[in-house]
XYZ file of C-alpha atoms in Angstrom:
450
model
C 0.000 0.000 0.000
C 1.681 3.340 -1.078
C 1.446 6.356 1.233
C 0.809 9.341 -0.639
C 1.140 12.727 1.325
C -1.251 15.781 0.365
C -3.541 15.467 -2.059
C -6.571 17.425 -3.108
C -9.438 15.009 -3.621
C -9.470 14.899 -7.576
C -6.223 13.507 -7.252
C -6.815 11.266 -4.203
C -9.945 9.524 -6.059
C -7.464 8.288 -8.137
C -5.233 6.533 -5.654
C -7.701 3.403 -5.036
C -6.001 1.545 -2.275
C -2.615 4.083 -0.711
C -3.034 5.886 2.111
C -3.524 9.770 1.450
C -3.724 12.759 3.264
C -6.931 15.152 2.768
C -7.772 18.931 3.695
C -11.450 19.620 2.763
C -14.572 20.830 4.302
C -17.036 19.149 5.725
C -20.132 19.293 3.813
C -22.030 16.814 6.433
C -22.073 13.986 9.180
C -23.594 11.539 11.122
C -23.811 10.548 15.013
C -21.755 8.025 16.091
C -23.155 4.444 15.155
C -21.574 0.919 17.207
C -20.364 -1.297 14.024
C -21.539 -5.235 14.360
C -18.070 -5.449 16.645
C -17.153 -3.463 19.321
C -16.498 -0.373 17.480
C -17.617 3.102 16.318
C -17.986 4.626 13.320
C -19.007 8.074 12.188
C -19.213 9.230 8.433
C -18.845 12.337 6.729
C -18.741 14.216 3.191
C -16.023 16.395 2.084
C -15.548 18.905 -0.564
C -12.657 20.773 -1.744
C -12.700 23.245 -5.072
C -10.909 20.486 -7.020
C -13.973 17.864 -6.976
C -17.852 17.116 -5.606
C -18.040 15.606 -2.226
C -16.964 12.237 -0.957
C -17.370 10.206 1.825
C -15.106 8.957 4.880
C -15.793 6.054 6.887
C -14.362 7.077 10.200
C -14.040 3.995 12.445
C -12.786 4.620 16.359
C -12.257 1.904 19.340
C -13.603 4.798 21.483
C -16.388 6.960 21.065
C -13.545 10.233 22.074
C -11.804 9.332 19.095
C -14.179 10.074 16.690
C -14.265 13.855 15.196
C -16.660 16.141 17.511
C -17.562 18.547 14.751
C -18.540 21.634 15.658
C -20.670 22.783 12.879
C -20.981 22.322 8.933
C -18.315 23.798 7.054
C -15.537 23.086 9.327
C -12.406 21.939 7.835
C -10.687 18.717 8.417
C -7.230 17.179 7.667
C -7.457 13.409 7.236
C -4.260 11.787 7.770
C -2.909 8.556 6.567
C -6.925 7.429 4.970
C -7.232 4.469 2.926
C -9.286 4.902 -0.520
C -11.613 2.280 -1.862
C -14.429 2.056 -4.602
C -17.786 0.037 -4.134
C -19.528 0.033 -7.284
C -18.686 2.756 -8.910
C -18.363 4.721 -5.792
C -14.995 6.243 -4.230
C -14.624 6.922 -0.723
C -11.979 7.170 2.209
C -11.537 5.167 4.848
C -10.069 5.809 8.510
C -8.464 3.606 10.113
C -8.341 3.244 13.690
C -4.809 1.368 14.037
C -2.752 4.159 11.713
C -4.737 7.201 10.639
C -4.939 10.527 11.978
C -7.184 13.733 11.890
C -7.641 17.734 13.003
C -10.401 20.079 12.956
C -9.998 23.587 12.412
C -12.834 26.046 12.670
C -14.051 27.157 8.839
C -14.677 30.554 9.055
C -11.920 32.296 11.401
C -9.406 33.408 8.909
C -6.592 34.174 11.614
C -6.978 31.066 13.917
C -4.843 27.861 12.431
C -5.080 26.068 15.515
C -6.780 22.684 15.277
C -9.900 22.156 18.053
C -9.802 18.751 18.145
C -6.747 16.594 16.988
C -6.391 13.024 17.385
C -3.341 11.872 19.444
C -1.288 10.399 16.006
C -2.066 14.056 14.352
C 1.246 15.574 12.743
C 0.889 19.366 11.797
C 2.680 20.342 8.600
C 4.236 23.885 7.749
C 1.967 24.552 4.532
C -1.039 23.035 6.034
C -2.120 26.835 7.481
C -2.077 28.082 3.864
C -3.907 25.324 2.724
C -6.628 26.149 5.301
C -6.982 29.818 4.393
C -7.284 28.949 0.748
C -10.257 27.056 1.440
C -11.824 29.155 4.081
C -11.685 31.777 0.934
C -13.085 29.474 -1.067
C -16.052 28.568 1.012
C -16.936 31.757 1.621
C -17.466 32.404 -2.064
C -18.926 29.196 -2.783
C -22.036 29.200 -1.222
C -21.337 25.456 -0.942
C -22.763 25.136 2.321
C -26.664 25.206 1.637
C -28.690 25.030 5.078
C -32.340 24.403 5.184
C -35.066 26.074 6.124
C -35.658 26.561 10.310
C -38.824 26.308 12.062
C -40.117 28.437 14.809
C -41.843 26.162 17.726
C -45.380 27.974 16.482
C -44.800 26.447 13.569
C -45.199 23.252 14.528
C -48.249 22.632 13.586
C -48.617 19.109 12.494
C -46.355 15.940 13.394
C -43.270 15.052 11.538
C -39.526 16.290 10.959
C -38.586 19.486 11.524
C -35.609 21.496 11.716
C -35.098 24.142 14.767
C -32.774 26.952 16.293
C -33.233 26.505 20.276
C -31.713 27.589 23.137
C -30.551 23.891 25.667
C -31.932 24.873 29.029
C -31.347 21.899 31.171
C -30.388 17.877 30.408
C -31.371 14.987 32.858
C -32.519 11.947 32.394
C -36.296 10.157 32.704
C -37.646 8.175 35.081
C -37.122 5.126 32.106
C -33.411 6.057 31.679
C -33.580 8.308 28.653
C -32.121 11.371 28.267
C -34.193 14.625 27.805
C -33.109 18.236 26.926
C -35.596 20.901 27.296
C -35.022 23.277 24.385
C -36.775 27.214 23.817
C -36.946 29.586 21.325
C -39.434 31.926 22.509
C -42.363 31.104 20.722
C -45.634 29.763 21.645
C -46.133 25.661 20.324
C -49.555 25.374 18.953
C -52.770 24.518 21.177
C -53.645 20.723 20.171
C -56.952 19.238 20.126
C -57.494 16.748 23.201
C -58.995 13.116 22.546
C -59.591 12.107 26.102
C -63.592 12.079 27.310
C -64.008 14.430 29.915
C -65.737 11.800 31.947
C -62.686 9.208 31.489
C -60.588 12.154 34.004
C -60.857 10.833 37.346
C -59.539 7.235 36.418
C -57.670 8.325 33.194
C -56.472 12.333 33.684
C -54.405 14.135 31.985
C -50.968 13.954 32.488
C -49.530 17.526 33.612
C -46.032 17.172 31.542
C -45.080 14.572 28.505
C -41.917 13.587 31.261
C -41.460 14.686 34.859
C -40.253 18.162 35.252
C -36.878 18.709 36.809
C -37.048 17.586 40.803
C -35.127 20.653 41.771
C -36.767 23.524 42.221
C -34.153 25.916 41.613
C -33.906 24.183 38.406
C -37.525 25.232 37.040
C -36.506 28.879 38.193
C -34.105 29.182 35.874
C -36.845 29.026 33.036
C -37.874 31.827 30.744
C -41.136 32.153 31.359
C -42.846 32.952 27.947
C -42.665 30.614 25.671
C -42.768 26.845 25.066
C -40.031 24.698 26.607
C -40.046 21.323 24.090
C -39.242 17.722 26.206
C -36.738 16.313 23.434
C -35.911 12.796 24.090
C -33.111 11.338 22.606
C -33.588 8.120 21.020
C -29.871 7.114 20.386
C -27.186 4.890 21.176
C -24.300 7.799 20.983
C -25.179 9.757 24.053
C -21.824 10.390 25.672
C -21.137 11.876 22.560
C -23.945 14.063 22.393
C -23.405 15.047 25.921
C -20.136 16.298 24.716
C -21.801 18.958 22.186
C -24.415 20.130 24.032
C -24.149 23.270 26.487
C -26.972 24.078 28.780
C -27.718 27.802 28.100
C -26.289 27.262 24.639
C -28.051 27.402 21.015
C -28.219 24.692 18.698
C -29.422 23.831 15.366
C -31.419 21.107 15.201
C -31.829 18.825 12.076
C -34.645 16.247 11.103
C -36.034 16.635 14.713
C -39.433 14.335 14.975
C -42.244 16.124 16.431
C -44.998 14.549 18.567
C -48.110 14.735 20.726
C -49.040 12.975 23.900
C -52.725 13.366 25.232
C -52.175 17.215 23.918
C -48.431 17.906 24.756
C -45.920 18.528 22.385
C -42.611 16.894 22.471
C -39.270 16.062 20.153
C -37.509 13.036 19.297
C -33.988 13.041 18.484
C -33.310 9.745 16.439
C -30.402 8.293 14.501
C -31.236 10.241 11.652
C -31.372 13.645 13.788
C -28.294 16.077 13.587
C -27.058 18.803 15.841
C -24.942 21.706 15.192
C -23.420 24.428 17.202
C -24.139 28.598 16.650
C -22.102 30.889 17.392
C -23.838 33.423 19.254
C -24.099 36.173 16.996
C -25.711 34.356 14.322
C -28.950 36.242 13.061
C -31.208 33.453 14.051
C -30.144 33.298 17.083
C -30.644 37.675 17.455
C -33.866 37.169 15.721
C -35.371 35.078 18.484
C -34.101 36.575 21.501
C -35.634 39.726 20.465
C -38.688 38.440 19.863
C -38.621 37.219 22.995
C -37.062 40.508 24.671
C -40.158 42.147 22.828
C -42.828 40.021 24.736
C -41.397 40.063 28.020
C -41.795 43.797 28.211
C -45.365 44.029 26.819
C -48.237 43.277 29.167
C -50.465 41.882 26.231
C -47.756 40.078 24.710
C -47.479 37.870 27.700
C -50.914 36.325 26.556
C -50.850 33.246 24.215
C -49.826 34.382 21.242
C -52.777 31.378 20.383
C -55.592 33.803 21.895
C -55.320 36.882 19.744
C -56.947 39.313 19.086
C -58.807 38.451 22.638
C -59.756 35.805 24.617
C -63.223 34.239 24.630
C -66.112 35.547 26.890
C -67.108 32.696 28.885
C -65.229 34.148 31.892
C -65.056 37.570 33.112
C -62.460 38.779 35.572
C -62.409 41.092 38.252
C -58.502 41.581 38.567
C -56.315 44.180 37.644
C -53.006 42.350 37.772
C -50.911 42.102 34.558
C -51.542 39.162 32.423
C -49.264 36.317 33.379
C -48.248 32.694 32.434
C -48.749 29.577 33.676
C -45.146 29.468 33.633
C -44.939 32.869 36.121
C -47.602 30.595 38.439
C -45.292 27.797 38.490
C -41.901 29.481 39.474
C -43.187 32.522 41.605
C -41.557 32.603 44.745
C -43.486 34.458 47.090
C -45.686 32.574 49.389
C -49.294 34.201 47.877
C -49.588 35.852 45.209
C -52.527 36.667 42.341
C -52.088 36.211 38.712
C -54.264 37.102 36.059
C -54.144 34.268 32.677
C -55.079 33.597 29.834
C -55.555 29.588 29.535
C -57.873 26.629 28.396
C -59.616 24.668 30.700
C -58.771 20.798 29.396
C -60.288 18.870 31.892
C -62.250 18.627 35.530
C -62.954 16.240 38.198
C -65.494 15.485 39.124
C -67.331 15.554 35.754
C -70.905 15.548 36.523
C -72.137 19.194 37.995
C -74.380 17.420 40.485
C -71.015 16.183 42.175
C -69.326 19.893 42.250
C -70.701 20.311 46.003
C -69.724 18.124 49.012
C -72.783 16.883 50.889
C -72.330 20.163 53.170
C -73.141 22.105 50.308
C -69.145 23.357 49.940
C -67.954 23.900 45.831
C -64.807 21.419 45.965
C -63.636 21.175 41.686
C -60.435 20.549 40.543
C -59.735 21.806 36.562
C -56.627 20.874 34.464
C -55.502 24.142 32.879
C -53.298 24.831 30.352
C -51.042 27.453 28.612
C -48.292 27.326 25.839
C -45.748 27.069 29.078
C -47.263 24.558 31.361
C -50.437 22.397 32.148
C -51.389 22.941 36.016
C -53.814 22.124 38.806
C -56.221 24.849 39.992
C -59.207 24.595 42.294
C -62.546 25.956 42.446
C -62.965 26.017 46.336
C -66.210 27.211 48.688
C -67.312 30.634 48.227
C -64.412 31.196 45.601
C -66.378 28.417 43.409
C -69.663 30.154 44.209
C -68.502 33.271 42.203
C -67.021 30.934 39.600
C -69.896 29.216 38.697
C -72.511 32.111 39.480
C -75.339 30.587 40.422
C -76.089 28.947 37.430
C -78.930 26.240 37.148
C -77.824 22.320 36.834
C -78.712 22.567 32.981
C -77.089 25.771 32.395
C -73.858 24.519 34.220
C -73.849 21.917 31.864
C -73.773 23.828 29.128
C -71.106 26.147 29.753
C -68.778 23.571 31.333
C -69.417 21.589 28.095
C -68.417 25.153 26.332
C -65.524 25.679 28.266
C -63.850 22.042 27.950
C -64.207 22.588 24.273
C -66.533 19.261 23.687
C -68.245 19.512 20.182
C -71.629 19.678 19.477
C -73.918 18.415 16.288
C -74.252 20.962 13.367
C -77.846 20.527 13.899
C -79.357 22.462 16.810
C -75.662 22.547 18.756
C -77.280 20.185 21.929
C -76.137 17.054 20.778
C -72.795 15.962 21.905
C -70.723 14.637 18.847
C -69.254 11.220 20.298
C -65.355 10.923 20.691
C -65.164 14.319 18.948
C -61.801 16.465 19.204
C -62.069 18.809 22.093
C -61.047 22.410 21.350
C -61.170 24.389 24.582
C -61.190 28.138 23.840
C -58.870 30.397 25.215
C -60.437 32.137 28.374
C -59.207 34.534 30.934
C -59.018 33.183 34.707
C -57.519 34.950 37.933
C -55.461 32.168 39.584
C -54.144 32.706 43.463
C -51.017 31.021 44.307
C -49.294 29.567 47.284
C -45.944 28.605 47.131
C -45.188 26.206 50.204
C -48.474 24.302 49.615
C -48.131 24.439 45.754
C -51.621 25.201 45.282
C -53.359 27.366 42.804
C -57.051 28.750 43.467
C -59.597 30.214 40.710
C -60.784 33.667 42.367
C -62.155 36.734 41.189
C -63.379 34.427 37.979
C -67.070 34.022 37.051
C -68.761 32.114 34.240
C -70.898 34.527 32.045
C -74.672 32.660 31.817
């Protein structure tokens, strides 16, 4: 086998079988993969001006070995790489037991210093000018074509996606996955919810699609406008993952699957999912925060972006506190405290209105509310649930609880309960009253309009 030093890869896809050395960028990559042995491989595509991409087999012993690339359009030199053909088709491969590789950032014109460099690596004297000439030619190229990004309120149906979010905290699930919760600063969609209203007390809601972090200080760190996304990651490569991500970081996230559990959005980062690192001044990035900066100063803006122009008039309110999220509810610190929201009421127990009173007579409801930030408890308690339900009659309550859970009715004369319909609770304005050390939230100062 003839080692061949630098070549550009026009030349090298000639050399089927020697050992060559490569500088090109990186047009893509995979995750880490375990071979049928005990090893890992990785593969990416490189281009240089002198031919279109090809691939590299990149097989390591240890996941650390592998090449932690940073982002698209990074530059690698590939050391001592074996070329083959398979049908028709040329490609590199890396060797664990003899070849070598560095990554150098691909747009920093002054910095030649590799990031990552396996241990065998051996810097040449011309390999800096090498990397300048292709940073200059990638950045008249346009080589480097990225697809299009969705906003979390875009999200509106299930399936692949690709996103710009911020990593706010990692842990893993009660069934030993791993979970990021990721943000941009938009509100997810509202989603239609399946579940009978009668099936709650033996079948409710869940309040989150996985457990929230157990530390409180934890959930405090949260924006609190906005959708925070579960993302599960449904890989074998997690240590290397691990390595990438940065809580408090941004990432772009490619081929993302979207999902919804009994109403809840969530992600699902599979072997086919790819994640790349932003630096911070990227325009995406800018974009969202000040979106974001934009809502947390406006009063109105804190409402759903999902209930404009104005919520519905089922409720009325007799508060004068700025609106709020469920989100605000949920990490508020001080021991009692009223908050004024705009949220959907997704389920009750108990269902039937003849049950809302204990036998003294005493309102005792619990509702499932929910907001593009969180899905909580609230109760409708004594003299507070007086005023919320407002004396109406057993048939009228029916009604309007039937309104407010969303439950459809026939086109015909809009009595008739359509059976296993989608529920679509409107958006309605409630006055919640917190207490911190019991964590429990009351509806006051909230009436039904008859």
């Amino acid at each position: 086998m003839v080692y061949r030093r630098f070549l550009c890869i026009k030349d090298a896809v000639a050399c089927i079988n020697d050992k060559v050395d490569l500088i090109a960028v990186i047009l893509n990559f995979s995750l880490p993969q375990t071979t049928r042995g005990t090893d890992y491989i990785c593969k990416l595509k490189i281009i240089d001006e002198s031919y279109p991409e090809i691939p590299v087999h990149v097989f390591a012993q240890e996941i650390d070995h592998l090449p932690f690339v940073a982002a698209v359009g990074d530059i690698i030199h590939l050391s001592r790489v074996v070329m083959r053909i398979h049908e028709g088709d040329v490609y590199a491969i890396f060797n664990k037991r003899f070849s070598s590789f560095a990554l150098y950032d691909g747009k920093d014109v002054e910095n030649f210093q590799p990031y990552q460099v396996l241990f065998r690596y051996e810097a040449r004297k011309h390999d800096a000018m090498i990397i300048a000439d292709l940073r200059k030619w990638l950045a008249s190229s346009h080589v480097i074509d990225e697809p299009n990004f969705s906003l979390l309120k875009d999200i509106n149906e299930v399936g692949l996606v690709n996103l710009v979010c911020k990593v706010l905290h990692i842990c893993k699930t009660t069934d030993d996955k791993w979970m990021a919760f990721i943000w941009d600063g938009t509100d997810a969609p509202p989603m239609s919810i399946y579940k009978k209203p009668e099936d709650e007390e033996h079948n409710p809601l869940p309040l989150h699609f996985k457990q929230l972090p157990s530390s409180g200080d934890v959930l405090h760190t949260f924006p609190t406008i906005g959708t925070i996304l579960r993302l599960i990651f449904d890989v074998e490569c997690m240590p290397y993952i691990l390595q990438l991500l940065k809580v408090c970081q941004w990432f772009k996230l490619f081929c993302v699957e979207c999902k919804v559990h009994e109403g809840l959005w969530y992600g699902v980062f599979t072997s086919y999912s790819k994640i790349r690192d932003i630096p911070n001044i990227d325009t995406l990035i800018l974009e969202r925060q000040s979106n974001y900066d934009c809502r947390s100063l406006g009063n109105l803006d804190r409402m759903p972006s999902w209930s404009c122009p104005w919520p519905s008039k089922i409720t009325e309110v007799n508060c004068s506190a700025p609106f709020a999220t469920l989100m605000d509810v949920l990490t508020c610190q001080k021991v009692r405290k009223k908050f004024r929201c705009v949220i959907r009421f997704v389920a009750v127990i108990p269902w039937r209105v003849e049950d809302f009173r204990s036998p003294d007579g005493v309102y005792r409801v619990k509702f499932t509310l929910e907001d593009p930030t969180a899905r909580i408890h609230a109760y409708s308690y004594a003299e507070d649930g007086e005023k919320f339900f407002n004396g109406l009659s057993t048939g009228g309550l029916k009604r309007k609880l039937n309104e407010l859970l969303g439950v459809p009715k026939s086109d015909d004369d809009g009595q008739e309960e359509i059976e296993g319909g989608a529920r679509n609770p409107p958006w309605v304005q409630c006055c919640l009253k917190s207490h911190s050390i019991k964590r429990r939230r009351w509806i006051v100062d909230t009436k039904l309009v008859g």
